Coordinates of C-alpha atoms and ligand atoms in Angstrom, one line a residue:
X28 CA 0.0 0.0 0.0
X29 CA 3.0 2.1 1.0
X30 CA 4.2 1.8 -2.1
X31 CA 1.2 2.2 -4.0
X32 CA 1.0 5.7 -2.2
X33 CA 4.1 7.1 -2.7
X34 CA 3.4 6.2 -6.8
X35 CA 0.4 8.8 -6.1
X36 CA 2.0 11.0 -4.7
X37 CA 4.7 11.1 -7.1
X38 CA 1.8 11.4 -10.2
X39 CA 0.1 14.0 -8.4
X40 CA 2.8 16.4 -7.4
X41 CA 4.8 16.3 -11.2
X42 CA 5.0 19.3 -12.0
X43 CA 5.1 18.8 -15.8
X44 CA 2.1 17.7 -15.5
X45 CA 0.6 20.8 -14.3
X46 CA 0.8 22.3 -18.0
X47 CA -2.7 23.1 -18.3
X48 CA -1.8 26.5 -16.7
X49 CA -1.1 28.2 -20.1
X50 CA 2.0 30.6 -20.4
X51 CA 0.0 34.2 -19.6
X52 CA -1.8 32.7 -16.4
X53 CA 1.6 32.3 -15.2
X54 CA 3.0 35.5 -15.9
X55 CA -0.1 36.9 -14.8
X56 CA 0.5 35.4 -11.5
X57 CA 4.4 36.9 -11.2
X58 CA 3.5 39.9 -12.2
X59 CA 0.6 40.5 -9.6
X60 CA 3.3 39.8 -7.0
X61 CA 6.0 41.8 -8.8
X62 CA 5.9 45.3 -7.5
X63 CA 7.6 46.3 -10.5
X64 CA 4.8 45.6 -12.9
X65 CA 2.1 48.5 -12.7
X66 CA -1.4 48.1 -12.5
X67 CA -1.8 49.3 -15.8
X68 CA 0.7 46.9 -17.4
X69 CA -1.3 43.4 -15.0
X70 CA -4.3 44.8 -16.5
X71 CA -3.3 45.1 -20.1
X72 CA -1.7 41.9 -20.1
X73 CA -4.7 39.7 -19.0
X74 CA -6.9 42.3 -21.2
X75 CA -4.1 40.8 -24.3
X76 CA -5.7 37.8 -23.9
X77 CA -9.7 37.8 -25.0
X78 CA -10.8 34.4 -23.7
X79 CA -9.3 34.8 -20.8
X80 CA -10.5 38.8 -19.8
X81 CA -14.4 37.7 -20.9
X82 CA -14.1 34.8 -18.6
X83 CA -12.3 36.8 -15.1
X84 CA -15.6 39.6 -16.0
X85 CA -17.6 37.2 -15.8
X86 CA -16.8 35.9 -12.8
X87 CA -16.2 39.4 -11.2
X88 CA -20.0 39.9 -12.3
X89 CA -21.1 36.6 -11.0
X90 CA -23.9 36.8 -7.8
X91 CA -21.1 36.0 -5.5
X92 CA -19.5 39.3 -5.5
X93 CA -22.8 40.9 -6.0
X94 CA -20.9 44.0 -7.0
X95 CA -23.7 47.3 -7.8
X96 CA -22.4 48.6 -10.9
X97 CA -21.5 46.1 -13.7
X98 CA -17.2 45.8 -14.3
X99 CA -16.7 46.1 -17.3
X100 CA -13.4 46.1 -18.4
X101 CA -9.9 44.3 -16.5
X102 CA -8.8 47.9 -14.7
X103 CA -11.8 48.2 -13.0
X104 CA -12.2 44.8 -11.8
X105 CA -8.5 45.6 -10.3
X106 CA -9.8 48.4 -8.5
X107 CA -12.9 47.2 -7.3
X108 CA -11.8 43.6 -6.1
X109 CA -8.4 44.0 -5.0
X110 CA -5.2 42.5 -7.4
X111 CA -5.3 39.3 -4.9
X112 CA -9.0 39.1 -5.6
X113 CA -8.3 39.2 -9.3
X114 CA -5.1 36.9 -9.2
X115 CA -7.6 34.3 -7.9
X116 CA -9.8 34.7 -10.8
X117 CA -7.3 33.8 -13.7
X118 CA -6.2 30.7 -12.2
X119 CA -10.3 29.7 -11.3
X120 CA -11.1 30.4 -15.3
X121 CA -8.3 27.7 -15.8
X122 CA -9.0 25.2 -12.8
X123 CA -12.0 25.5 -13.2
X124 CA -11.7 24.3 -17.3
X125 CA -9.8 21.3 -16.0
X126 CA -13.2 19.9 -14.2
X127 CA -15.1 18.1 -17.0
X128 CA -19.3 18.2 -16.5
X129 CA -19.2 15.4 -14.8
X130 CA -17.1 17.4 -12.4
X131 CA -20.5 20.3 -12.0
X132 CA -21.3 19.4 -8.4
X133 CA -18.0 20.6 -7.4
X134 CA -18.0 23.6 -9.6
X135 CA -21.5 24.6 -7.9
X136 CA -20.2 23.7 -4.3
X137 CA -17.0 26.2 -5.2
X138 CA -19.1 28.9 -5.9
X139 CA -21.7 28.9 -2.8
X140 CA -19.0 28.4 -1.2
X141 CA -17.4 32.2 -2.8
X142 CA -20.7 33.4 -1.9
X143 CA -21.2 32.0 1.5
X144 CA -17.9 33.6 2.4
X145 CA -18.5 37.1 1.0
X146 CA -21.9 37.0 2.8
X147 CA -20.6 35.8 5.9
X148 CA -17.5 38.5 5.6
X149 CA -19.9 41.2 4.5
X150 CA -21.9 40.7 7.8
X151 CA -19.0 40.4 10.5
X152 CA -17.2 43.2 9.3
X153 CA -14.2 41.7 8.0
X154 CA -12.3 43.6 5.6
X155 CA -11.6 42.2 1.8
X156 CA -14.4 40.2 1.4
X157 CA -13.8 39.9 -2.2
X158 CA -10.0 38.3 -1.5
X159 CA -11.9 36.3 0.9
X160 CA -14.4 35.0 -1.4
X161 CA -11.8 34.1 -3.9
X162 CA -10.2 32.3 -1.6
X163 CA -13.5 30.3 -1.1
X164 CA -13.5 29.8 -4.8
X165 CA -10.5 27.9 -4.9
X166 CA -10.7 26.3 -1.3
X167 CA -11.1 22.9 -3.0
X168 CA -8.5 23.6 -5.5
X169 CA -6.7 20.2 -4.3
X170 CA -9.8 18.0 -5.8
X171 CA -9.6 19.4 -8.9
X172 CA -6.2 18.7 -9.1
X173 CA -5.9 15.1 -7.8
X174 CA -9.2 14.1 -9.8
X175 CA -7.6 15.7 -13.1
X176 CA -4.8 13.5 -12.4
X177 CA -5.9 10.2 -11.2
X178 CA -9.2 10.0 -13.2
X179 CA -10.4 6.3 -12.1
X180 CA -8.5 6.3 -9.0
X181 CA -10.1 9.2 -8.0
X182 CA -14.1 7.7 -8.9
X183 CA -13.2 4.7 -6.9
X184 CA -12.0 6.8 -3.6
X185 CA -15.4 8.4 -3.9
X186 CA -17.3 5.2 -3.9
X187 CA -15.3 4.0 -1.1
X188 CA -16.5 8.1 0.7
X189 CA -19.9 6.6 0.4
X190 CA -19.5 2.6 0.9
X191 CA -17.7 3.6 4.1
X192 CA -19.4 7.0 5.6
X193 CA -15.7 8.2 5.7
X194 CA -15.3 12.0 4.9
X195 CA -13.0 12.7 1.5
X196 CA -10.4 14.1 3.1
X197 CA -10.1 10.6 5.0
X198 CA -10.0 8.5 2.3
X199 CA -7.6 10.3 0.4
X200 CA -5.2 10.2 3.1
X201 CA -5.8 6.6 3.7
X202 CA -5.5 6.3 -0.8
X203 CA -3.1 8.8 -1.5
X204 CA -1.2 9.6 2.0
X205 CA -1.9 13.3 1.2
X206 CA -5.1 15.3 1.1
X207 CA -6.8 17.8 -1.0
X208 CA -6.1 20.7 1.6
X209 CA -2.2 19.5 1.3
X210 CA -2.4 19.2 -2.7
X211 CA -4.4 22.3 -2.6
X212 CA -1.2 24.7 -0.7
X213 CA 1.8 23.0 -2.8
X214 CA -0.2 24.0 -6.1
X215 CA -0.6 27.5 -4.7
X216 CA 3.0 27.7 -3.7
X217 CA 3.7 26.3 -7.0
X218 CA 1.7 29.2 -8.4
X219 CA 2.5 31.9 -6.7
X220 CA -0.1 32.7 -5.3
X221 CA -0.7 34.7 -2.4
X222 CA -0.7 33.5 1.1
X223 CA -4.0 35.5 1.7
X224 CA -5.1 32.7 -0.6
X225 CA -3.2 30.0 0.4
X226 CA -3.5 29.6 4.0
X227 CA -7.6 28.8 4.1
X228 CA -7.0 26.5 1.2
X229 CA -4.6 24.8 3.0
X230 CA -6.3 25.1 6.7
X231 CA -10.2 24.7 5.7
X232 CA -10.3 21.7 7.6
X233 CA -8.5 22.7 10.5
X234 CA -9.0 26.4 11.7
X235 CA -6.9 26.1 14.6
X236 CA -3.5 25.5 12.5
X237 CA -4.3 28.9 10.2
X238 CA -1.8 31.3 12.2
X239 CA -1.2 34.5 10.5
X240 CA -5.0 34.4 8.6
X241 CA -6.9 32.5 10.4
X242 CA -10.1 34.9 10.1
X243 CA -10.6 34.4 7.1
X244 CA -10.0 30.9 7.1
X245 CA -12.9 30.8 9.4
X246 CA -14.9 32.2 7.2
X247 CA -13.8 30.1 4.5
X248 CA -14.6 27.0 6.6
X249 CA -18.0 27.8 8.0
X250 CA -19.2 28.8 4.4
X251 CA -17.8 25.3 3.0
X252 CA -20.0 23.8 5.9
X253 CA -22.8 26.3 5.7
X254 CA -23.1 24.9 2.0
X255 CA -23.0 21.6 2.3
X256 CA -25.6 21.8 5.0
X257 CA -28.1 23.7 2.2
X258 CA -27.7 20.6 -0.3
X259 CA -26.4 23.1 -2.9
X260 CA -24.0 21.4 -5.2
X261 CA -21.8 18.5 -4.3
X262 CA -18.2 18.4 -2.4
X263 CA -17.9 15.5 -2.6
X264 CA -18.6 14.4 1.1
X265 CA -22.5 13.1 2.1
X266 CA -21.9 13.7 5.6
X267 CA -21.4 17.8 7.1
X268 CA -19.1 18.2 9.3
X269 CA -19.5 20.2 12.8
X270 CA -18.5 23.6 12.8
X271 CA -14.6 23.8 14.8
X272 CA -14.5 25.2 18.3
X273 CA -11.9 27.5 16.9
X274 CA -14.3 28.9 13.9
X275 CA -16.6 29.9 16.9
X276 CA -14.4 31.5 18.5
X277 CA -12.7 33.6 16.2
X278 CA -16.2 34.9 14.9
X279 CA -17.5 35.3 17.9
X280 CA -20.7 33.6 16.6
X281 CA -23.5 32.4 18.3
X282 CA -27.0 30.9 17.3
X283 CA -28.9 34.2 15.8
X284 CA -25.5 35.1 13.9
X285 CA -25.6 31.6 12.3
X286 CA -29.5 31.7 12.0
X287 CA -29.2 35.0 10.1
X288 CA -26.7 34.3 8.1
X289 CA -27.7 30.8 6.9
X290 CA -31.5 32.7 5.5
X291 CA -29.2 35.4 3.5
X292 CA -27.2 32.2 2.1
X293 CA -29.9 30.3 0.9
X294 CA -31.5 33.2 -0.8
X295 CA -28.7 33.9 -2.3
X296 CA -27.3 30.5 -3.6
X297 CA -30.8 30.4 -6.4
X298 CA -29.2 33.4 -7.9
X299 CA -25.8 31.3 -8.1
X300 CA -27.5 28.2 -9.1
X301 CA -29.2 30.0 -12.8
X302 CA -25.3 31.6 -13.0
X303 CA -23.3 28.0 -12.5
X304 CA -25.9 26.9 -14.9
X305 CA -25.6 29.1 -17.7
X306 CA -21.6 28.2 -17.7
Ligands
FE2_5 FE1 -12.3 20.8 1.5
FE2_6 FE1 -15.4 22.3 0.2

């Protein structure tokens, strides 16, 4: 079995065979994080590339952000979500294009979960909501990944989720000796992305080992639950998972918080539901 792992592992985290990132996403991503590049010059270079600028405006208008006024070019999507909000968006328009339709449930579960977040961000207070809900957007990244990978492997590790009332993150470990939350941070480091980002990808499942961000990995991880829990789209897991001690506390929440913001969530997720559909 041992051996069988380490074989994953190796599959999984060869780099050459993350190629599906094309050239301009990657510059893209260095130059976010390049102090050198100006704003003008990020946003000209992702405008360069038509397919990818109609798809990031598209998900910058998407209910989850529920921004008033429509963005309608790359500059003012900068300005209005943030350049780490943005970042997050050019590598979602190319994950996201890895998942095959088979692959919908997790691609609807991604984006209540971006909305759950911003919702749940708007109403504490916390600042950079829209970073935050990017974040959200990618906090499964790791699936995507080890299912574009290890295709059958990865069908019969969910049939196991339900023959055994295990969660996914269980039997991958068991499977593959690494997780999706693991996977999920060594592509992000990979890809330069922003520990903003990184850190509730990699600690959604564990609050308490977030250090430096861990409020918005609170938030991150009580909207993954909060979704679950509404039966919109599919994760992956059929059981929810309690909320974490350390999510509580962080948020300070109690029962009328969760009450109230569970209503605003479901509302919400029928708006996302006609946008994941129209993809
Ligand atoms: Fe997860
Ligand atoms: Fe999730």
């Amino acid at each position: 079995m041992k051996e069988k792992q380490t074989q994953f592992l190796e599959m999984i985290k060869d780099i050459r065979s993350l190629p599906t990132i094309p050239g301009i996403v990657i510059k893209i991503l260095s130059s976010i994080d390049d102090e050198r590049t100006s704003f003008k010059e990020i946003s000209s270079l992702i405008a360069s590339d038509q397919t990818l600028s109609a798809r990031v405006l598209r998900l910058a208008n998407s209910p989850f952000y529920s921004v008033k006024n429509k963005i309608s070019s790359i500059s003012q999507a900068m300005l209005m979500l943030g350049s780490n909000a943005v970042k997050g968006l050019v590598l979602s328009t190319v994950v996201f294009k890895m998942m095959e339709k088979s692959a919908m449930g997790l691609w609807e579960h991604s984006l209540g979960t971006a909305t759950a977040a911003h919702i749940i961000a708007k109403a504490l207070k916390v600042a950079k909501a829209e970073e935050i809900s990017t974040a959200a957007l990618l906090h499964d990244i790791g699936k995507v990944i080890i299912r574009t990978k290890l295709k059958d492997e990865y069908e019969e590790l969910l049939l196991q989720v339900e023959e055994k009332g295990i969660s996914i993150k269980e039997a991958e470990m068991a499977w593959l000796d690494t997780d999706h939350t693991e996977i999920g941070e060594w592509a992000g480091r990979t890809w330069n992305l922003p520990e903003e980002l990184i850190e509730p990808i990699a600690c959604h499942h564990d609050v308490e080992r977030s250090k430096a961000h861990q409020e918005r990995t609170a938030i991150v991880h009580l909207a993954d639950i909060l979704v679950m829990a509404s039966g919109f789209g599919f994760s992956g897991d059929r059981f929810v998972p309690p909320i974490q001690e350390a999510a509580y506390k962080v948020l300070d929440l109690n029962d009328p918080i969760l009450e109230a913001l569970i209503e605003e969530i479901e509302s919400k997720l029928i708006e996302v539901k006609d946008f994941s559909q129209t993809q």
